[in-house]
Structures are given as C-alpha cells and as structure tokens.
Amino acid sequence: VYHLNSKISLYPNPAHGFVQLRGLDEAENISVEIMDGTGRLVRQQKVMAADPRLALVGLKPGVYFVHFKTNRNQFVKKLLVF
C-alpha cells in the first residue's frame, strides 16, 4: 500500500545537489527509489537515520517521484530538482 503522506519530508524541495530526509526514526532504514516523470528508475539507494541525505548529482532539472519503503509501509513524495 502506497501512502502519499508521511511524517518523512524532503528538505529543501525544490532542491539541487542533495536533499535531506526529515522525520526519520533513529533506527529506521529506508529503501529509496527516485523515478523520473515517465516512471523510469533513475536512482536507488538505502538511507539511514545517521546520514539522511539523498545525492541528486547527475539528475536533470525536473519533477521526480521519490518512493520510500520502510519495514512498516511504503509511500511517495514529489521532488523538484533545479
């Protein structure tokens, strides 16, 4: 089940270079997939609360959808890259 809203947010948004995940539990590990506007997977990585940043280097300006998967649920956030 995908949820559009979650306690986790992306900051800053719009972003350039990197984006930080806010609202992670201390022990939470998250699988992250970044999809472009056509649904193509452009980046995949694991994020831990100790280093809650996503690198955006190499992503062209545009709208992306960030899919998060935790042990408890899955959700999506929209990200603007400039």
Coordinates of C-alpha atoms in Angstrom, one line a residue:
V1 CA 0.0 0.0 0.0
Y2 CA 1.4 3.4 -1.0
H3 CA 0.7 6.4 1.1
L4 CA 1.2 9.9 -0.3
N5 CA 1.5 11.5 3.2
S6 CA 4.0 10.5 5.8
K7 CA 5.9 12.0 8.7
I8 CA 9.0 12.0 6.5
S9 CA 9.6 15.1 4.4
L10 CA 12.2 16.2 1.8
Y11 CA 14.2 19.3 2.5
P12 CA 14.9 21.5 0.6
N13 CA 12.3 21.0 -2.0
P14 CA 12.9 22.2 -4.8
A15 CA 16.5 21.0 -4.4
H16 CA 19.8 20.9 -6.2
G17 CA 22.8 18.7 -5.3
F18 CA 21.3 16.8 -2.4
V19 CA 18.1 16.6 -0.4
Q20 CA 17.7 15.7 3.3
L21 CA 15.1 13.4 4.7
R22 CA 13.5 14.8 7.8
G23 CA 11.4 12.9 10.3
L24 CA 13.2 9.5 10.3
D25 CA 13.1 7.4 13.4
E26 CA 16.6 6.8 14.9
A27 CA 16.9 3.2 13.9
E28 CA 14.9 3.4 10.7
N29 CA 16.5 2.3 7.5
I30 CA 14.7 3.2 4.3
S31 CA 15.0 1.9 0.7
V32 CA 14.6 4.8 -1.7
E33 CA 13.9 4.8 -5.4
I34 CA 13.8 8.0 -7.5
M35 CA 11.7 7.9 -10.6
D36 CA 11.5 10.5 -13.3
G37 CA 8.3 11.9 -14.7
T38 CA 7.9 8.9 -17.1
G39 CA 8.3 6.4 -14.3
R40 CA 11.8 5.3 -15.2
L41 CA 14.1 4.4 -12.2
V42 CA 17.0 6.9 -12.1
R43 CA 18.4 6.3 -8.7
Q44 CA 18.2 3.7 -5.9
Q45 CA 19.8 3.8 -2.5
K46 CA 19.4 2.9 1.2
V47 CA 19.1 5.7 3.6
M48 CA 19.8 5.5 7.4
A49 CA 18.8 8.0 10.1
A50 CA 22.5 8.6 10.8
D51 CA 23.0 10.1 7.3
P52 CA 19.6 11.1 5.9
R53 CA 20.7 12.6 2.6
L54 CA 20.0 11.7 -1.0
A55 CA 22.5 12.7 -3.6
L56 CA 20.9 14.4 -6.6
V57 CA 24.1 14.8 -8.6
G58 CA 23.5 13.9 -12.3
L59 CA 19.8 14.4 -12.1
K60 CA 18.5 16.8 -14.8
P61 CA 16.1 19.6 -13.7
G62 CA 12.5 18.4 -13.5
V63 CA 9.9 16.6 -11.4
Y64 CA 10.7 13.3 -9.7
F65 CA 8.8 10.9 -7.5
V66 CA 10.7 9.5 -4.5
H67 CA 9.4 6.1 -3.4
F68 CA 10.2 5.2 0.2
K69 CA 10.0 1.6 1.6
T70 CA 10.3 1.0 5.3
N71 CA 9.6 -2.1 7.4
R72 CA 6.1 -0.9 8.0
N73 CA 4.9 0.8 4.9
Q74 CA 5.6 2.5 1.5
F75 CA 4.9 6.0 0.4
V76 CA 5.8 8.5 -2.3
K77 CA 6.9 12.2 -2.2
K78 CA 7.2 14.6 -5.2
L79 CA 10.6 16.2 -5.6
L80 CA 11.5 19.2 -7.8
V81 CA 15.2 19.3 -9.0
F82 CA 16.6 22.5 -10.4

